[in-house]
Short mmCIF file of C-alpha atoms and ligand atoms in Angstrom, two decimals:
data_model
loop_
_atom_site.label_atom_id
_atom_site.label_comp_id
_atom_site.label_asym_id
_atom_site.label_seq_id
_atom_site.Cartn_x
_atom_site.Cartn_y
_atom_site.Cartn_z
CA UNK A 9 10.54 17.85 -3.21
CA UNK A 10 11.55 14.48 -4.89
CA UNK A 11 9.81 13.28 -8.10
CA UNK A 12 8.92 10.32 -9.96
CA UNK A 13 7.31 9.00 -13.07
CA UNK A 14 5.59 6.38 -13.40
CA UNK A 15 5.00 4.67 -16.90
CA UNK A 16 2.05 2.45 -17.43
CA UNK A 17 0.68 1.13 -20.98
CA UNK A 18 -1.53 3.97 -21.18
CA UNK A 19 0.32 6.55 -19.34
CA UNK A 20 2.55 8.59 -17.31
CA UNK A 21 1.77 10.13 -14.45
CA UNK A 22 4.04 11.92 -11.69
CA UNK A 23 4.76 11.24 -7.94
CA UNK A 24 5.72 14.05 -6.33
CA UNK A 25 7.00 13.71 -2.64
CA UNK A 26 7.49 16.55 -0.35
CA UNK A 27 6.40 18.12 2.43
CA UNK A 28 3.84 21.13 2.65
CA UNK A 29 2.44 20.64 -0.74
CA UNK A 30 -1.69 20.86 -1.02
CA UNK A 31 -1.26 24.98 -1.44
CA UNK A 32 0.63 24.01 -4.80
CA UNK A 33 -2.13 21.64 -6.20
CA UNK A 34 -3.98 24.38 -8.29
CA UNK A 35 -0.72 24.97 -10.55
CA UNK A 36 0.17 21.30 -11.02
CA UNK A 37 -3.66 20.33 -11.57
CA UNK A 38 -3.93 23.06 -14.31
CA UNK A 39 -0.31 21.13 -15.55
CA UNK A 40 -1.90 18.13 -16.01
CA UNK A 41 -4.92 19.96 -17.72
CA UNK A 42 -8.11 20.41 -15.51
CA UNK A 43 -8.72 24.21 -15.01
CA UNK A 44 -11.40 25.63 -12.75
CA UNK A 45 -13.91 24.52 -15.12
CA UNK A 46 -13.80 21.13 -13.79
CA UNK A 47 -15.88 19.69 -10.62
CA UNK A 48 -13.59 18.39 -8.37
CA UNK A 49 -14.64 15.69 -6.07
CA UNK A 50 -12.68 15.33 -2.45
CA UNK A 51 -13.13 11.87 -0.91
CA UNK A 52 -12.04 11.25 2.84
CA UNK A 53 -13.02 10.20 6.06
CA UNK A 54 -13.83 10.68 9.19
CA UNK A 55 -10.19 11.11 10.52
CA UNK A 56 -8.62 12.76 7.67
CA UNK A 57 -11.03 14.93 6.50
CA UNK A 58 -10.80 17.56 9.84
CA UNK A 59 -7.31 17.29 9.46
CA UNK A 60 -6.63 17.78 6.12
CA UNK A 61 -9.22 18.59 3.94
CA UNK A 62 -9.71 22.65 4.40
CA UNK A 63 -5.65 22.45 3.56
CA UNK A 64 -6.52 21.28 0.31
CA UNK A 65 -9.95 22.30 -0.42
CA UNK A 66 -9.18 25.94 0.58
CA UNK A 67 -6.33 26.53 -2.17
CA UNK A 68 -8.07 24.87 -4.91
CA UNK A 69 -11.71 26.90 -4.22
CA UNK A 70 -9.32 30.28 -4.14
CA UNK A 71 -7.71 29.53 -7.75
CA UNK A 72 -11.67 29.23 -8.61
CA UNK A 73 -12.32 25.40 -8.52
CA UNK A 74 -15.69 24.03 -7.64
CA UNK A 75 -14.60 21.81 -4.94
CA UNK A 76 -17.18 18.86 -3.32
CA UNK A 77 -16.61 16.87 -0.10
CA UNK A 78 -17.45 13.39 0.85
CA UNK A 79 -16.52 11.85 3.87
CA UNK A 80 -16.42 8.09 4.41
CA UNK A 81 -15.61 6.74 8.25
CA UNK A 82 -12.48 5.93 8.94
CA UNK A 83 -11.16 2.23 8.77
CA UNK A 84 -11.46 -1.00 6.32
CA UNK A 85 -14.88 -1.48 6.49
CA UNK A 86 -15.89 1.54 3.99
CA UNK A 87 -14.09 -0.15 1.33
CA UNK A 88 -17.41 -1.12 0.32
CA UNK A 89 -20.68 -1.07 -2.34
CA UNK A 90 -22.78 0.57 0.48
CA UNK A 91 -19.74 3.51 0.91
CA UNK A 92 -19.50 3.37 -2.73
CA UNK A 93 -22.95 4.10 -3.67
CA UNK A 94 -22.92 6.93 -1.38
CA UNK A 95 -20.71 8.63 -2.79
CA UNK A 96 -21.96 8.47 -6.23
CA UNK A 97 -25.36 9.78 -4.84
CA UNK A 98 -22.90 12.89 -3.44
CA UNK A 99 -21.44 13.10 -6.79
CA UNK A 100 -24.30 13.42 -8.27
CA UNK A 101 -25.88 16.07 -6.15
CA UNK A 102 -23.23 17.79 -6.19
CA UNK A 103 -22.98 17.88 -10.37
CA UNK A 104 -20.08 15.58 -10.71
CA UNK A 105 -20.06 15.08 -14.52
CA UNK A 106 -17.95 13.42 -17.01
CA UNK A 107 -15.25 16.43 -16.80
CA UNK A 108 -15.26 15.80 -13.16
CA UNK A 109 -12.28 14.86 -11.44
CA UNK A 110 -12.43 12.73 -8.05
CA UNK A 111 -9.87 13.80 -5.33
CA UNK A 112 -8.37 10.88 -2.75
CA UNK A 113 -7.18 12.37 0.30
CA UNK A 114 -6.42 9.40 2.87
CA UNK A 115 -4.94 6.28 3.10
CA UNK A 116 -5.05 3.22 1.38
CA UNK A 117 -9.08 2.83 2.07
CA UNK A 118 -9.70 6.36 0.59
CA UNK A 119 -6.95 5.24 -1.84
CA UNK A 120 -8.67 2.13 -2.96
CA UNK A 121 -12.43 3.78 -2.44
CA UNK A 122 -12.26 6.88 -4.13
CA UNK A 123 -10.31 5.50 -7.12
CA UNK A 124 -12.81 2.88 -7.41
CA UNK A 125 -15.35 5.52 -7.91
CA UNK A 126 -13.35 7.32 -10.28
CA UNK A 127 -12.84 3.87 -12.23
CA UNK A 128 -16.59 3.69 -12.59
CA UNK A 129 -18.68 6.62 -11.78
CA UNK A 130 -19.59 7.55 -15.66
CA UNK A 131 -17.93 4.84 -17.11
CA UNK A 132 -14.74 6.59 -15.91
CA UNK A 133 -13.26 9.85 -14.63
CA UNK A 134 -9.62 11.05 -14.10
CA UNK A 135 -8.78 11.06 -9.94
CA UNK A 136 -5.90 12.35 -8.22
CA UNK A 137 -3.76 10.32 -5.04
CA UNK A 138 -3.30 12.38 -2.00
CA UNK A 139 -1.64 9.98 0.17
CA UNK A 140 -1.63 10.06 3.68
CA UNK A 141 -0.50 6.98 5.26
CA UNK A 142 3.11 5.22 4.78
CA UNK A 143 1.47 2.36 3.23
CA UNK A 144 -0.25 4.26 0.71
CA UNK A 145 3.03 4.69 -0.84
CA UNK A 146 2.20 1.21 -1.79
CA UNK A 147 -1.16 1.48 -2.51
CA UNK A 148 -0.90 5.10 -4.93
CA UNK A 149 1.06 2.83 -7.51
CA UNK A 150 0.24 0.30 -9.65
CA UNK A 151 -3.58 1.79 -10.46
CA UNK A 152 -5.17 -1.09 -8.26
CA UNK A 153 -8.42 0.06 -6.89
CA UNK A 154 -11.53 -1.36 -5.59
CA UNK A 155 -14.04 -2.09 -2.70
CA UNK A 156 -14.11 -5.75 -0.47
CA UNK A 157 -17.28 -7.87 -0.33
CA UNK A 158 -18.59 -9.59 2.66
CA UNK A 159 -17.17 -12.82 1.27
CA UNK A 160 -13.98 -11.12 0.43
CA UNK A 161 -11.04 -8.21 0.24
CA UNK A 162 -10.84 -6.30 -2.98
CA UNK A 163 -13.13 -9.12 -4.72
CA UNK A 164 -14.82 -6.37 -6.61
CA UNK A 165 -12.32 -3.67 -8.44
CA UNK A 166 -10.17 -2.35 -11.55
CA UNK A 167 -7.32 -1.29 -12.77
CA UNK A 168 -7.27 2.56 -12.91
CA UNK A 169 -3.88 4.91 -12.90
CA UNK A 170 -4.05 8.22 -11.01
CA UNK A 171 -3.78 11.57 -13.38
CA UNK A 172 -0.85 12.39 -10.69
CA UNK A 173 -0.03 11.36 -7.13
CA UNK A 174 0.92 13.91 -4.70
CA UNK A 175 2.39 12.65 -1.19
CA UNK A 176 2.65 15.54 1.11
CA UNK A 177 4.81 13.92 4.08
CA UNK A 178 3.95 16.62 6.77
CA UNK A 179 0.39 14.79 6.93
CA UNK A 180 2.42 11.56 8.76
CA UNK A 181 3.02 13.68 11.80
CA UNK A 182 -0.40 12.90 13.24
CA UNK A 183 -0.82 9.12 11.60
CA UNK A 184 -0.40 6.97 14.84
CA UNK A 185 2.77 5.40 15.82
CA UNK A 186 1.27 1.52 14.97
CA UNK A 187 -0.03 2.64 11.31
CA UNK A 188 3.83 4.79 11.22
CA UNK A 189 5.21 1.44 12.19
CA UNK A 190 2.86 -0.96 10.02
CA UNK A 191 3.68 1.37 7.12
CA UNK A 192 7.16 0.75 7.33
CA UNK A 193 6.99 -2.99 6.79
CA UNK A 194 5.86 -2.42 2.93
CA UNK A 195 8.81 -0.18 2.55
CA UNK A 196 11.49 -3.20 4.19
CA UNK A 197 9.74 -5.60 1.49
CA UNK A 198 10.49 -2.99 -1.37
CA UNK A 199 14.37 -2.90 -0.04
CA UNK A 200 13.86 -6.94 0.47
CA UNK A 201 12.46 -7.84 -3.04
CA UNK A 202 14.69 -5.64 -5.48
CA UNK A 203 17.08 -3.27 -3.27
CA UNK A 204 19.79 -4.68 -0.96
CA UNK A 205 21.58 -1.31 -0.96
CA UNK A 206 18.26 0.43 -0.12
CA UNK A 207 17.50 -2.35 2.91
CA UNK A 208 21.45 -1.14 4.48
CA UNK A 209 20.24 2.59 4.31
CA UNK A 210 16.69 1.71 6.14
CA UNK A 211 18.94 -0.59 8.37
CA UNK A 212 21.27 2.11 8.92
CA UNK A 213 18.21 5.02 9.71
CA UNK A 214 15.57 3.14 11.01
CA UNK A 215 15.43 5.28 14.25
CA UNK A 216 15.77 8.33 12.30
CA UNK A 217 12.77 7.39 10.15
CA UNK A 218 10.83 6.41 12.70
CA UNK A 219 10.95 10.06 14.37
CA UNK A 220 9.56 10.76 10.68
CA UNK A 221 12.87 13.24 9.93
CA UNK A 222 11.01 14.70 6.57
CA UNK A 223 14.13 14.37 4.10
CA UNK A 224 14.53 10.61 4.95
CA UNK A 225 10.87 9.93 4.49
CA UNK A 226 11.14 11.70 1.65
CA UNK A 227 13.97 9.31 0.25
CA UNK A 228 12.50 6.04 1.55
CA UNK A 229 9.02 6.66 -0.01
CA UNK A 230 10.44 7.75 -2.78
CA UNK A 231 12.76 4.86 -3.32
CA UNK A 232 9.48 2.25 -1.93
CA UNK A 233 7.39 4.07 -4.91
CA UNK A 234 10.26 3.78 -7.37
CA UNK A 235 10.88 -0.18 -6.57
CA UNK A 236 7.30 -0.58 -6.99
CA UNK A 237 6.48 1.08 -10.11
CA UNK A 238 9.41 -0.29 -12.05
CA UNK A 239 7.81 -4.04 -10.80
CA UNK A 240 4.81 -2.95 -12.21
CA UNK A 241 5.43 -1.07 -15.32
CA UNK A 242 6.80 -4.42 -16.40
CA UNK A 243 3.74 -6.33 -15.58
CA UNK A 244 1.14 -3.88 -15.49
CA UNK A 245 -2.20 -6.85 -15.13
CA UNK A 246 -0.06 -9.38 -12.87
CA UNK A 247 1.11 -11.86 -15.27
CA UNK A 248 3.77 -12.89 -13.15
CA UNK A 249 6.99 -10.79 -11.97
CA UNK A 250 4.12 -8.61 -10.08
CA UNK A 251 3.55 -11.51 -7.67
CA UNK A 252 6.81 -11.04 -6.08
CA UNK A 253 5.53 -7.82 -4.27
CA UNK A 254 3.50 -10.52 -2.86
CA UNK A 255 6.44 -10.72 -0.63
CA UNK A 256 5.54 -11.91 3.00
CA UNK A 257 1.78 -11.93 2.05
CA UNK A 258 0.96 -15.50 1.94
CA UNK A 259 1.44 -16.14 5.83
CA UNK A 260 0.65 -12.36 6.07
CA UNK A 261 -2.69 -12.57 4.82
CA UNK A 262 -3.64 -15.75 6.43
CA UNK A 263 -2.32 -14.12 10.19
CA UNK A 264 -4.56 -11.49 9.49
CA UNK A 265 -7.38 -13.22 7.68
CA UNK A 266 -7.29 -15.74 10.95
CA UNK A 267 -7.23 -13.19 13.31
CA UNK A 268 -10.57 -11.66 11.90
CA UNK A 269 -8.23 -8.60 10.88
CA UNK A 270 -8.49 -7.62 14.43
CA UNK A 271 -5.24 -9.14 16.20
CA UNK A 272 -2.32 -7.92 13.71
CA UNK A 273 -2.30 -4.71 10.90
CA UNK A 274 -1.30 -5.75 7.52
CA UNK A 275 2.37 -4.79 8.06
CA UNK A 276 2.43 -6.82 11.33
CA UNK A 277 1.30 -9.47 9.19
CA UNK A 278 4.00 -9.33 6.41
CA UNK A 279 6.69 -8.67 8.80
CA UNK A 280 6.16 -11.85 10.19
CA UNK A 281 5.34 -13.76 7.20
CA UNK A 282 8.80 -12.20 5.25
CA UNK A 283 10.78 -13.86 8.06
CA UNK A 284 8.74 -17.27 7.27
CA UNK A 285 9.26 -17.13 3.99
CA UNK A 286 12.80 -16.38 4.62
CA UNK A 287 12.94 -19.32 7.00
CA UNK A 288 11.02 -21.54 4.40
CA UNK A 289 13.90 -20.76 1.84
CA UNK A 290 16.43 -21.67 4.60
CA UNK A 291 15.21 -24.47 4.96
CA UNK A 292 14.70 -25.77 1.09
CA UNK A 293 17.98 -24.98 0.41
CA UNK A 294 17.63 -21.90 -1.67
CA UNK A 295 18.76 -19.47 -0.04
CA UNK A 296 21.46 -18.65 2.82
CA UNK A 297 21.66 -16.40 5.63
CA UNK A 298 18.44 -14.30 4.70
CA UNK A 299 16.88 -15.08 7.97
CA UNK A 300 18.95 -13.04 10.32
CA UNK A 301 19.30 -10.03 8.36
CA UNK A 302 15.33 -10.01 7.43
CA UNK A 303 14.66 -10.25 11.54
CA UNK A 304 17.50 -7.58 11.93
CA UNK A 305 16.16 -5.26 9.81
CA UNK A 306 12.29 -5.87 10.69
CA UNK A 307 13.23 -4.70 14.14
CA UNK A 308 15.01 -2.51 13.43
CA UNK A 309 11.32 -0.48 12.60
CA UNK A 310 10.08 -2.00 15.84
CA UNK A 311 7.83 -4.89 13.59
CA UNK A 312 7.26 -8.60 15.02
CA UNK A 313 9.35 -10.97 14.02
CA UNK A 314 7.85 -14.15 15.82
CA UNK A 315 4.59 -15.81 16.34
CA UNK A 316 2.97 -14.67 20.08
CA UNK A 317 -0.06 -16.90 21.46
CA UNK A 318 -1.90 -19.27 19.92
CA UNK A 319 -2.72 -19.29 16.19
CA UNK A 320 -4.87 -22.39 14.75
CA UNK A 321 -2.22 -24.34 11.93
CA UNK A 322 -4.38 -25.99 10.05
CA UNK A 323 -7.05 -23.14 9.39
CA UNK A 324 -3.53 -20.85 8.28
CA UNK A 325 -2.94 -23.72 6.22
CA UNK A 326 -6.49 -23.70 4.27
CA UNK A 327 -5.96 -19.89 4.23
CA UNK A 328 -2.44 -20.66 2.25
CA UNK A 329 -3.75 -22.88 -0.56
CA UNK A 330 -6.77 -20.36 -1.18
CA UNK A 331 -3.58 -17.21 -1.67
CA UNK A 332 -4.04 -16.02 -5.15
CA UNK A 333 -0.60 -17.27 -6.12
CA UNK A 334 -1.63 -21.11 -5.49
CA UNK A 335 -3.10 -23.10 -7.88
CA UNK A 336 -5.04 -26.35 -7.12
CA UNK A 337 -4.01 -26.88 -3.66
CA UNK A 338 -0.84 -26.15 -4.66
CA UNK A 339 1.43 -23.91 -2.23
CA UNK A 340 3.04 -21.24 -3.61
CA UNK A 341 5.27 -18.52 -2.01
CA UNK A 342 7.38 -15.82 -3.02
CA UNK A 343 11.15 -16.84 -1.55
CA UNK A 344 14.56 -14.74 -1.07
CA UNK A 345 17.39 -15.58 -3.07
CA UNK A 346 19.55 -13.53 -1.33
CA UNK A 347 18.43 -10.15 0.31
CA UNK A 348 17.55 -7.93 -2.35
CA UNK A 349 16.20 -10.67 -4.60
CA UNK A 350 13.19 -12.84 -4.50
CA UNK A 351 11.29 -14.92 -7.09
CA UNK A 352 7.77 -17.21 -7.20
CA UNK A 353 8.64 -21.05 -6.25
CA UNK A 354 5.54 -23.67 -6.80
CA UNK A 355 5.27 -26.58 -4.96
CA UNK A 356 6.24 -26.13 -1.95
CA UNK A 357 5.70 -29.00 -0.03
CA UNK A 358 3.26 -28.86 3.23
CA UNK A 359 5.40 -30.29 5.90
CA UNK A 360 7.90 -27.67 5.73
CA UNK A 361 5.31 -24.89 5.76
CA UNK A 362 4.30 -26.94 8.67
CA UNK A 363 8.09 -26.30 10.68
CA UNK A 364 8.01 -22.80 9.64
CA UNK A 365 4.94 -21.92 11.33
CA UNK A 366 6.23 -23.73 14.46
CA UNK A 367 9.56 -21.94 14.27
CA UNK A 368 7.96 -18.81 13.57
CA UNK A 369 6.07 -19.69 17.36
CA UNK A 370 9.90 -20.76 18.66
CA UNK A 371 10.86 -17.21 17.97
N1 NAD B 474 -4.31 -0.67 -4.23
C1 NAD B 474 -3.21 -1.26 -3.81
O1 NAD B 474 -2.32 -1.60 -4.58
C2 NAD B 474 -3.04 -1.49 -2.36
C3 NAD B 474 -1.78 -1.85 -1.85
C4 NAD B 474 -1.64 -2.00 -0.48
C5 NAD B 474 -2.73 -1.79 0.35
N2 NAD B 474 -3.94 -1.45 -0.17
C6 NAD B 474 -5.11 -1.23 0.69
O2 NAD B 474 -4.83 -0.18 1.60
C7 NAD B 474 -5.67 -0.33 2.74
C8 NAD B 474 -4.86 -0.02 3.98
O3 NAD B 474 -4.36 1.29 3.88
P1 NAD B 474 -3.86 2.10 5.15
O4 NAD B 474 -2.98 1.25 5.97
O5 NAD B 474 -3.37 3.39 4.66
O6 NAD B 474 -5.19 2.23 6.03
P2 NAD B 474 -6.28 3.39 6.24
O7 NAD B 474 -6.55 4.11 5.01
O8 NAD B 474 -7.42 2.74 6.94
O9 NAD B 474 -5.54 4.35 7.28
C9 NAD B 474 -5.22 3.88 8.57
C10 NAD B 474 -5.84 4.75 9.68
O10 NAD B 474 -5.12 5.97 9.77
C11 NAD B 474 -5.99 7.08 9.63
N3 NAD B 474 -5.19 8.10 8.98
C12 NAD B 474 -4.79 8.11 7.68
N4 NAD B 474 -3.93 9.11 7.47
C13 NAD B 474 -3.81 9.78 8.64
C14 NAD B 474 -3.04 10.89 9.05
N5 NAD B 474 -2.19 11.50 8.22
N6 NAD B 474 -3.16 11.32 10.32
C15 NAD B 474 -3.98 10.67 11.18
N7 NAD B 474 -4.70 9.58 10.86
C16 NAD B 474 -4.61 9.14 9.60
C17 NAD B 474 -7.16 6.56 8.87
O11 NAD B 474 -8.30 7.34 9.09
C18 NAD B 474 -7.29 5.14 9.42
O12 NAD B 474 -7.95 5.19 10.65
C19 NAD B 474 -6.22 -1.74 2.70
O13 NAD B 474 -7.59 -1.69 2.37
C20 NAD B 474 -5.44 -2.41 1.57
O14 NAD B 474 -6.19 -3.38 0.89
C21 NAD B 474 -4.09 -1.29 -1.50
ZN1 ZN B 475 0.68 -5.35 1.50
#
């Protein structure tokens, strides 16, 4: 088992990677102070839950806990108020009080859901990450949670940390090979934004962690939490160096955002937009030879690395000056220095966002 710690402003709070690990969550749970005495809460849904919710329900109920369950069906759309309210009403009838503690077994919707809850069922209660996706790696750090609105993703959420974040790896075995494969691409931008030592080992066992081989997951989630948290412990509200984990995610989110989230997953999208924005900086002048290895590397884990059919430039345009990061119409992406280092440029001027997206079709 690997560890971590994570510092916020508030708090610390532990990662701990490993395989096989729900039958030791009674112990660490009373290590982190909640005894039997409290009502736990077990968010998941509809694919999880039969999977892996006896595994860590049953443990916790034999060391005496009083353990609810929620389930939530599976996929984006139950990041929402009407999922949300749900649950409270199960919280409630099941006596969820202010000692209770809220449980997150799932990816990064039950991630994002459940801590949600916990962020504001009783003006706050302490919740636990069970991860069980690759990309929650991403999602279990950095305390963002929150629900989407019809008008928008995460428009309604909070900043809450996890009392502890435990990422049992054997659960991966049954995620499906696209989400396994999606996953990886927030991993590559952790190597691509702060590691380049970290991006030759993925480069080096990218078949090898593809098959899932436990100790290598092990090492690269470990290393993808690590990259993150030290990001984020330095800019814990997203003042600024926190944007650069927005890495890919301009063109990412507009591929996906255009494609009515249907077409591409979210690491389909970055993939493809970290190889823009590599090409973008190529072609400014800022950086050299990032291209190649980016592409390299991204297929190396099987991701896209070029534009297929038809995708409507100026609507990915609009969706570009409404990214977070712009400001008044202003384009604004995160670009490679070199591989291992990025930073925020401003200004970037339309016509060569223009090429890129053509090039990006070129292949
Ligand atoms: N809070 C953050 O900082 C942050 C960061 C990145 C992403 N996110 C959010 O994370 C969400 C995406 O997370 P995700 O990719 O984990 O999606 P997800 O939670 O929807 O999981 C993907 C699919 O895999 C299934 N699944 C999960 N674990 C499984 C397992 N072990 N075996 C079999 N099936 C399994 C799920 O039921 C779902 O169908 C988005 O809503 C995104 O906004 C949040
Ligand atoms: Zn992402």
């Amino acid at each position: 088992m690997r560890t971590l710690k994570v510092s916020t402003g508030e708090q610390t709070y532990p990662i701990l990677i490993g395989r096989d690990l729900y039958a030791r969550l009674p112990e660490w749970l009373r290590s982190r102070g909640i005894g039997p005495d409290r009502p736990l809460m077990l968010v998941t849904d509809t694919h999880v839950g039969p999977l892996y919710g006896e595994k860590v329900a049953g443990p916790l109920r034999a060391a005496g806990y009083r353990v609810g369950e929620a389930s939530v069906p599976a996929g984006e759309s139950s990041k929402s108020l009407e999922q949300l309210s749900r649950l409270v009403e199960e919280g409630l009838r099941f006596g969820l009080d202010r000692q209770g503690v809220v449980l997150a077994l799932g990816g990064g919707v039950v991630g994002d859901l459940a801590g949600f809850l916990a962020a504001s069922y009783m003006r706050g209660i302490p919740f636990v990450q069970l991860p069980t996706t690759l990309l929650a790696h991403d999602s279990s750090v950095g305390g963002k949670v929150g629900v989407n609105h019809p008008l928008g993703k995460n428009v309604i959420g909070a900043f809450h940390q996890p009392l502890m974040v435990v990422f049992d790896v054997s659960t991966l075995r049954t995620l499906p090979r696209r989400e396994v494969v999606s996953g990886y691409a927030e991993v590559v931008k952790h190597a691509l934004i702060a590691d380049a030592s970290f991006a030759d080992w993925l480069l080096r066992n990218s078949e090898r962690l593809l098959r899932l081989e436990p100790s290598l997951v092990e090492e690269a989630i470990w290393n993808g939490c690590r990259i993150k948290a030290e990001v984020v412990s330095q800019d814990e509200r997203e003042a600024g160096l926190r944007a650069i984990l927005n890495y890919g995610h301009t063109i990412g989110h507009a591929l996906e955002a255009a494609s009515g989230y249907a077409g591409l997953t979210h690491g389909e999208g970055v993939a493809i937009g970290m190889v823009g924005a590599a090409m973008l900086a190529e072609a400014l002048g800022t950086a050299r030879d990032v291209v190649e290895p980016t592409k390299r590397l991204l297929q190396a884990f099987h991701l896209p690395v070029h534009l297929a059919g038809e995708w409507p430039e100026e609507k990915l345009l609009e969706l570009m000056r409404r990214d977070k990061k712009a400001r008044g119409g202003v384009y604004a992406f995160v670009l490679p220095e070199r591989i291992g280092s990025v930073r925020l440029v401003r200004g970037i001027p339309e016509e060569a966002i223009r090429r890129v997206l053509r090039r990006l079709k070129s292949g």
